[in-house]
Coordinates of C-alpha atoms and ligand atoms in Angstrom, one line a residue:
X23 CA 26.5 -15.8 9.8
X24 CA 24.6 -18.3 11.7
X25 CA 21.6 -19.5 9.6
X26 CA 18.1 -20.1 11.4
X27 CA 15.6 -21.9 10.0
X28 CA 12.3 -20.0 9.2
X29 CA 10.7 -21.6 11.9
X30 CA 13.2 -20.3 14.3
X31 CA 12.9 -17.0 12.7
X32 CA 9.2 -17.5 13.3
X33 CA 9.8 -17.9 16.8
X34 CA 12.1 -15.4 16.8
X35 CA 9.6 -12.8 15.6
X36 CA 6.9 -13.3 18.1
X37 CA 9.3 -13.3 20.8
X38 CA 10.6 -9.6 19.7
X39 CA 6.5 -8.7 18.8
X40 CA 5.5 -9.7 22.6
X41 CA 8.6 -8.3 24.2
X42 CA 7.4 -4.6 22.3
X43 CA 10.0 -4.8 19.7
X44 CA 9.1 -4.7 16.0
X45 CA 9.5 -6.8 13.5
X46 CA 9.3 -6.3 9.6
X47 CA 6.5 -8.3 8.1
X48 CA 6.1 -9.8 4.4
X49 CA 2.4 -9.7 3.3
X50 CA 0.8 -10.6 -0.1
X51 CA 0.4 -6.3 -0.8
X52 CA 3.4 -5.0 0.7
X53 CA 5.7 -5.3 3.6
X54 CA 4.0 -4.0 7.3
X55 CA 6.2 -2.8 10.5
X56 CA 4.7 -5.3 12.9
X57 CA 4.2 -4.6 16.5
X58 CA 1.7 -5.6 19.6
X59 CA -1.6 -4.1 18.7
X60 CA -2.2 -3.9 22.5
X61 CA 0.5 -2.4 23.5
X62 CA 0.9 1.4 23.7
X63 CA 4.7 2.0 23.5
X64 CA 5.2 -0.4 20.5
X65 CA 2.6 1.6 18.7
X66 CA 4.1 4.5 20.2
X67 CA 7.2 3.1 18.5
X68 CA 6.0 2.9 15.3
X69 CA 4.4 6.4 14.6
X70 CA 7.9 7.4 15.6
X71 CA 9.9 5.3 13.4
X72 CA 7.8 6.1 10.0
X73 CA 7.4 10.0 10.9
X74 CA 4.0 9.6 11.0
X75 CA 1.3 11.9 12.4
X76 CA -0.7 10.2 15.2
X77 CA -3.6 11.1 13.8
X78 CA -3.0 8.3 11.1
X79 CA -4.9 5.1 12.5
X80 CA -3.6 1.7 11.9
X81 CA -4.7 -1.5 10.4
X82 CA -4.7 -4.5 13.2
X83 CA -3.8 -7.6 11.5
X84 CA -5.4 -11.0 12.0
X85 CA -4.3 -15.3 12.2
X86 CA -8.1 -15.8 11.3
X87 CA -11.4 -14.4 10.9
X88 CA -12.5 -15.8 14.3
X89 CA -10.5 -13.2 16.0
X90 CA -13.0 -10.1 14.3
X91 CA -15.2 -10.0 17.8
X92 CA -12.1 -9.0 20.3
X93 CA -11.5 -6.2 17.8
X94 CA -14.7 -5.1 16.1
X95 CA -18.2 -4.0 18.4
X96 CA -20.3 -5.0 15.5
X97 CA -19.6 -7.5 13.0
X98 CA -22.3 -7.0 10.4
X99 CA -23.1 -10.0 7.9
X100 CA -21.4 -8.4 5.2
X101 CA -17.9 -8.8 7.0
X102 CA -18.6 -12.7 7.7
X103 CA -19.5 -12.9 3.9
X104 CA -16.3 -10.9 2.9
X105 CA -14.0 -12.2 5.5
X106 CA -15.3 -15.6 3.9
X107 CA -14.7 -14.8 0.3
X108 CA -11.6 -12.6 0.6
X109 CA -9.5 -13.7 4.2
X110 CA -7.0 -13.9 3.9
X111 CA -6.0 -11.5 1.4
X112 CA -5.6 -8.1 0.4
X113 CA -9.2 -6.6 2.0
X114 CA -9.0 -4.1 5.0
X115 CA -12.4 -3.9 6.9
X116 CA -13.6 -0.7 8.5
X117 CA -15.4 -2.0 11.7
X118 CA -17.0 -0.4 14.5
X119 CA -14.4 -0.8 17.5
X120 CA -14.7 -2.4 20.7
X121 CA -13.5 -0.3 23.9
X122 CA -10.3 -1.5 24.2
X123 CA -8.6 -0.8 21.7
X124 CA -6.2 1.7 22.0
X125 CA -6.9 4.8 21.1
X126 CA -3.6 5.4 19.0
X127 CA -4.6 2.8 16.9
X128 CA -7.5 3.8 15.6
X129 CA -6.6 7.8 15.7
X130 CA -9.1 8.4 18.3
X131 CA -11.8 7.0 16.2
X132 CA -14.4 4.8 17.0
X133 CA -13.7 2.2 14.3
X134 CA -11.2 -0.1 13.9
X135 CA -9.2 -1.3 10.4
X136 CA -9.0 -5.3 10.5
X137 CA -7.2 -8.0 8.3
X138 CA -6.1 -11.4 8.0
X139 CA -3.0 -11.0 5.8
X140 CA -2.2 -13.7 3.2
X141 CA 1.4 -14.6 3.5
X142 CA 2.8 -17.5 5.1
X143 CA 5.2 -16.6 7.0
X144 CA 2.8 -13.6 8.5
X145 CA 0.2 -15.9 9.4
X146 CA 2.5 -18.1 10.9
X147 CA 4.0 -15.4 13.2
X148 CA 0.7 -14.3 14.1
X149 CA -0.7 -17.6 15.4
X150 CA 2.9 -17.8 17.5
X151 CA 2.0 -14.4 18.8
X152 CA -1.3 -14.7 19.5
X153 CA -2.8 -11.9 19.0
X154 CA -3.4 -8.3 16.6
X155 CA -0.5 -6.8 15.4
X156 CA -0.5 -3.5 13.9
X157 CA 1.6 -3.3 10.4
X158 CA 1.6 0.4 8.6
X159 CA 3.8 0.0 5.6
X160 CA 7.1 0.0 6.2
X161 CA 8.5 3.0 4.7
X162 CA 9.0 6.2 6.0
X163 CA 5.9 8.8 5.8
X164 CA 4.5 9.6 2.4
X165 CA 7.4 7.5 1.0
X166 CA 7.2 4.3 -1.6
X167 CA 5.6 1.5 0.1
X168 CA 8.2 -1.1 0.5
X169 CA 8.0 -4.4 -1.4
X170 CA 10.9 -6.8 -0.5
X171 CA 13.1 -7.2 2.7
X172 CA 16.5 -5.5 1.2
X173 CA 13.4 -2.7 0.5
X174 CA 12.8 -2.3 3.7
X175 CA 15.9 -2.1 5.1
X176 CA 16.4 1.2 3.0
X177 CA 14.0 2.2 4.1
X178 CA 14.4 1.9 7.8
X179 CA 17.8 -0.2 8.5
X180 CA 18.4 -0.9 12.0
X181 CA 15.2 0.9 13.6
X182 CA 13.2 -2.0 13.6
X183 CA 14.5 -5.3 15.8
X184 CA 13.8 -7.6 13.1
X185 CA 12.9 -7.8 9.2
X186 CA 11.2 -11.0 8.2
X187 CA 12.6 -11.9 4.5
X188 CA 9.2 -13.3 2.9
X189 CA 10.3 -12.3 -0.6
X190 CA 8.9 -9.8 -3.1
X191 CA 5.1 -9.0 -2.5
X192 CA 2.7 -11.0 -4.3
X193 CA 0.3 -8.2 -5.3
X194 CA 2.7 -5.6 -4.9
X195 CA 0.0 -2.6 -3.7
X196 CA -1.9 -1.6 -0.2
X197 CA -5.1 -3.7 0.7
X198 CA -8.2 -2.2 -0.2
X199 CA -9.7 -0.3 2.6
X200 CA -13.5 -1.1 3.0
X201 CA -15.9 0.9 5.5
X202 CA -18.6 -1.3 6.8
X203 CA -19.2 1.2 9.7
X204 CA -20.9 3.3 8.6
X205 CA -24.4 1.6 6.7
X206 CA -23.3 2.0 3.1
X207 CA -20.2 0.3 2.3
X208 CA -17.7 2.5 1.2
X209 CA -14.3 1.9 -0.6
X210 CA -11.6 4.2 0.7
X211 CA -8.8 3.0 -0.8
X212 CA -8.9 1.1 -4.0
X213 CA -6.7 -2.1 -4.1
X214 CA -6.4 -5.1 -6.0
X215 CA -9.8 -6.6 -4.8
X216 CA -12.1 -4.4 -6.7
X217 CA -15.6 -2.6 -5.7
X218 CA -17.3 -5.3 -8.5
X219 CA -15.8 -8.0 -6.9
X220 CA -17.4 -6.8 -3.4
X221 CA -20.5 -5.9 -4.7
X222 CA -20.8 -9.7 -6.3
X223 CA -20.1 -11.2 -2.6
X224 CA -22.6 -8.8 -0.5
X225 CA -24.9 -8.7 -3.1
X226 CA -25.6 -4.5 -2.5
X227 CA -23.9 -1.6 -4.4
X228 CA -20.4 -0.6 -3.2
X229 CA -19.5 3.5 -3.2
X230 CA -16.5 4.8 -3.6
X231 CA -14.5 8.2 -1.5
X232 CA -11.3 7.4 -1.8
X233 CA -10.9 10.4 -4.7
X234 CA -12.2 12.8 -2.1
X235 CA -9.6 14.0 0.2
X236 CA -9.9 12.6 3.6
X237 CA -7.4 13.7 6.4
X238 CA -7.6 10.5 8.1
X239 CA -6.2 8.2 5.3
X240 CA -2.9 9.3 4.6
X241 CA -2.8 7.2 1.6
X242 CA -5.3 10.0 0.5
X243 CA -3.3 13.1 0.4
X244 CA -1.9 13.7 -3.1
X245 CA 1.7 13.8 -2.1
X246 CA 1.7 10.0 -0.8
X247 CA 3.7 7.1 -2.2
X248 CA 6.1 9.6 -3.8
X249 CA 9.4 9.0 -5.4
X250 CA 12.1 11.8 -5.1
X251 CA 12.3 12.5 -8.6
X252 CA 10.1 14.3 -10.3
X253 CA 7.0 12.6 -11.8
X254 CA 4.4 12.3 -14.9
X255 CA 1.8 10.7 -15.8
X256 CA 0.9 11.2 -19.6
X257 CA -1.0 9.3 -22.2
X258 CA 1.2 7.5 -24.8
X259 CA 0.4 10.6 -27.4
X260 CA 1.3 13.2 -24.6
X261 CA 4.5 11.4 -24.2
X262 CA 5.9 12.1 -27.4
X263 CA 5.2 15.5 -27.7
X264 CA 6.2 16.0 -23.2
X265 CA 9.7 14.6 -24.4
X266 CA 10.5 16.7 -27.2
X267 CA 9.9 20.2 -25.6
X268 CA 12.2 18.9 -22.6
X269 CA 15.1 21.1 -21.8
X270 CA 18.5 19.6 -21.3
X271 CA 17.9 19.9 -17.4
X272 CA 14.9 18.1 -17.2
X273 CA 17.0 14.6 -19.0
X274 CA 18.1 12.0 -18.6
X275 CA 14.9 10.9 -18.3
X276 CA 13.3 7.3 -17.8
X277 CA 9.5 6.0 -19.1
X278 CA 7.7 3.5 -17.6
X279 CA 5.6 1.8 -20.8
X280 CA 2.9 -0.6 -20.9
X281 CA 1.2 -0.4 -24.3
X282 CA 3.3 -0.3 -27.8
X283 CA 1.9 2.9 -28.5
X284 CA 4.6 4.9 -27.0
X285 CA 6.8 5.2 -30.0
X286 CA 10.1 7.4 -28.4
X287 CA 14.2 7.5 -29.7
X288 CA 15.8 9.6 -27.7
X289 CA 19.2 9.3 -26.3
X290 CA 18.8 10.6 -23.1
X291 CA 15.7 8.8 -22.8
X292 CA 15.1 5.2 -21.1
X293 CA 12.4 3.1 -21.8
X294 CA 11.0 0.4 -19.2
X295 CA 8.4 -2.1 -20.5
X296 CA 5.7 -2.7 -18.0
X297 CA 3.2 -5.8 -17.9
X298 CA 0.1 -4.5 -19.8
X299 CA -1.9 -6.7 -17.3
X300 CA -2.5 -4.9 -14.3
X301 CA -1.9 -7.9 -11.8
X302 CA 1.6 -8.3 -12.8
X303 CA 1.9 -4.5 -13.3
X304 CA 1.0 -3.8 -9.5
X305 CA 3.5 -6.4 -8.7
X306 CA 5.9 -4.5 -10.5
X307 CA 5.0 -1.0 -9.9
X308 CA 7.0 -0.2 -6.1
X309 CA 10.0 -1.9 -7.1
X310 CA 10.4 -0.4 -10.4
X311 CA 9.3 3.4 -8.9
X312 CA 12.3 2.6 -6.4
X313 CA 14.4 1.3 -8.5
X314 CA 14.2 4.1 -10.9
X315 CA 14.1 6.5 -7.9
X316 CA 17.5 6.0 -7.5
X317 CA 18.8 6.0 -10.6
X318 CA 20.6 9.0 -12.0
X319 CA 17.1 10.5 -13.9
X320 CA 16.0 14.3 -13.4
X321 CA 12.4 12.6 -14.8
X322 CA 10.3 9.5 -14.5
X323 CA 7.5 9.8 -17.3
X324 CA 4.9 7.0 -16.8
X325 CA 2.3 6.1 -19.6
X326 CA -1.2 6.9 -18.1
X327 CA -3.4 2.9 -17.5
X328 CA -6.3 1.3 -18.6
X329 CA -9.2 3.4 -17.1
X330 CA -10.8 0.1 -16.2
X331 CA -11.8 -0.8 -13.0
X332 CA -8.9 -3.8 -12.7
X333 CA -6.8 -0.8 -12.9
X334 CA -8.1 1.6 -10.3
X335 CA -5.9 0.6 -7.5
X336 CA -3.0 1.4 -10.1
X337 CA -4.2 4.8 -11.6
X338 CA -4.9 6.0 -7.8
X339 CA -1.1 5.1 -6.6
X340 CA 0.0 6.4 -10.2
X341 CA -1.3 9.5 -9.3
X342 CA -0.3 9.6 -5.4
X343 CA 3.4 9.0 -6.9
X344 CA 3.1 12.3 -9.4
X345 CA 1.8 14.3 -6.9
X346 CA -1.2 15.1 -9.5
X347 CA 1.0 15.9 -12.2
X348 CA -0.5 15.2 -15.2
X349 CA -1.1 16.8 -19.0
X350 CA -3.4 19.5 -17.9
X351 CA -0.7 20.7 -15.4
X352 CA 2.6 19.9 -17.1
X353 CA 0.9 22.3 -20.1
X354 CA 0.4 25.1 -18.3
X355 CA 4.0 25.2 -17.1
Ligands
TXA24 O1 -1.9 -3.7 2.4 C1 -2.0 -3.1 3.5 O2 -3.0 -2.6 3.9 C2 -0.6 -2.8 4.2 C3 -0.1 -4.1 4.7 C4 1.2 -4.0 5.5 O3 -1.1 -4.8 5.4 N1 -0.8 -1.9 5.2 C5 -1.0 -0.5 5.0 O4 -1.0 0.2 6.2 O5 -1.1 -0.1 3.9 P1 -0.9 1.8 6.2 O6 -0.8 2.1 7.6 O7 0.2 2.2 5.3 O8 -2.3 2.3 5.6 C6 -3.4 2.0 6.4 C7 -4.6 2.9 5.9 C8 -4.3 4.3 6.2 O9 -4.7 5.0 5.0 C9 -5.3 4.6 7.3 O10 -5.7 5.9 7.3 C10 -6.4 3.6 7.0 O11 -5.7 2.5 6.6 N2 -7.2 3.4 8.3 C11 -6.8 2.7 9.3 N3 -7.7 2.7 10.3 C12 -8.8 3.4 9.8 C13 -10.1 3.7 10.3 N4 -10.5 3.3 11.5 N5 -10.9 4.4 9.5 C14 -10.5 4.8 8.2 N6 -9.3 4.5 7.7 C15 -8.4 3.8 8.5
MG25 MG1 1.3 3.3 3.9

């Protein structure tokens, strides 16, 4: 096959992004369908491709800080000081939205989600674009969020014009979402940047919603990021105990570990050593839930994290994957 360089990929992409198309992007969390923030039938596109409802808003991605004002009404300090710190990289602002922007974007709200993606390839497609591009995940509707190209094109194959190979994801899980509209800053979706590591840059207290269930962040209903198999998450004690009253339907079964205190020799049983550092762990996590996903197991067991805060992202996609299951459910059964 004929072999383009990246910068005629590059070139390649923008040309399919300003035509309507859409493109596949790479980013540092995970992979974004790309397409012209200002156009209505490429984000028209898009809602149709991943299944999504349109009441789902989008996160318009940035070349630079600079660009906030043609998106965002009212840039308060605390997004120049954050933009500053944390552009680009994995930090999604909520800002109050200027007319324009399209309705479908933003779900018919009147605030707008903005980042500057840190990838290099994504930046540089960007600046040949010249403009916002909106970039859901690129999976299908409460699926997996996608982490490399061959990823995505399970995915969604031949439904998007172009998949932009960047490589596996640096930090492996969604941006964390940050509402700055609305006076107190607000996290509503944890990721890798952490409320402490806000709170240090703006110098004022950061809350956190993201545990309350809010309709218009689909990363917030339970069943969201979800494998096909069925999935736990237990403490390394609960483990032992979970496997051994497990019926001959429920195995082969595979467990994702982290700690050495999941002690477990069973046949029909798998073990899978995770990082026990949560950086390299979110890394991991997408690929190995996929990976595993497909794999001939009635089970994925995964050994409940840290309950630290450089965890949180993880324990709140842990549980999105299990669908809530946990010891206090799997008991009652
Ligand atoms: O890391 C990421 O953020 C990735 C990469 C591709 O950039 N994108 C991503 O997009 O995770 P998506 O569409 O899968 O999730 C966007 C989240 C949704 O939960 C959505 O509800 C929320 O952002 N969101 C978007 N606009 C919003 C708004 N105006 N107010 C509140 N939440 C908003
Ligand atoms: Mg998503």
């Amino acid at each position: 096959m004929f072999n383009m360089t990246i910068n005629q990929e590059i070139a390649k992409a923008a040309a399919i992004l300003k035509a309507g198309g859409l493109v596949a992007l790479p980013t540092e969390t995970v992979y974004g369908l790309g397409g012209d923030a200002r156009n209505p039938a490429a984000v028209a596109k898009i809602f149709a491709v991943k299944q999504r409802p349109n009441n789902h808003p989008l996160i318009v991605h940035l070349a630079d800080a600079s660009e906030l004002e043609q998106w965002a009404l009212e840039t308060p300090e605390t997004a120049h000081q954050l933009a500053q710190a944390f552009w680009p990289g994995p930090l999604t602002l909520i800002l109050k939205k200027r007319p324009e922007v399209l309705n479908s974007v933003t779900g018919g709200q009147d605030t707008v989600a903005l980042r500057v993606p840190r990838h290099p390839q994504t930046l540089a497609v960007l600046k040949a674009f010249g403009g916002g591009l909106v970039a859901p995940s690129a999976n299908r509707f409460t699926r997996v969020s996608p982490t490399s190209a061959e990823a995505v094109r399970a995915e969604l194959g031949h439904q998007v014009d172009m998949i932009l190979d960047g490589g596996m994801c640096e930090v492996g899980v969604e941006s964390t979402i940050l509402d700055l509209s609305r006076g107190e800053p607000r996290i509503l979706r944890p990721g890798m940047i952490t409320a402490e590591a806000i709170s240090a840059v703006i110098g004022q207290p950061v809350h956190s919603s993201h545990s309350t269930q809010d309709v218009r962040a689909p990363g917030m209903h339970l069943l969201h990021y979800a494998p096909d198999t069925r999935t736990v998450v237990l403490s390394a004690e609960e483990i032992q105990h979970y496997i051994q009253q497990l019926s001959a339907a429920d195995l082969p079964a595979v467990c994702l570990c982290w700690s050495d205190a999941v002690h477990v020799q069973h046949q029909q049983v798998t073990i899978i050593n995770m990082p026990d550092n949560a950086k390299d762990y979110a890394h991991e996590l997408y690929a190995t839930l996929r990976t595993q996903d497909s794999a001939p197991y009635q089970h994925i067991i995964i050994e409940a994290v840290p309950a630290n805060s450089d965890w949180e992202a993880i324990r709140d996609r842990l549980q999105k994957a299990s669908g809530g299951n946990n010891a206090d459910k799997t008991r009652s059964k």
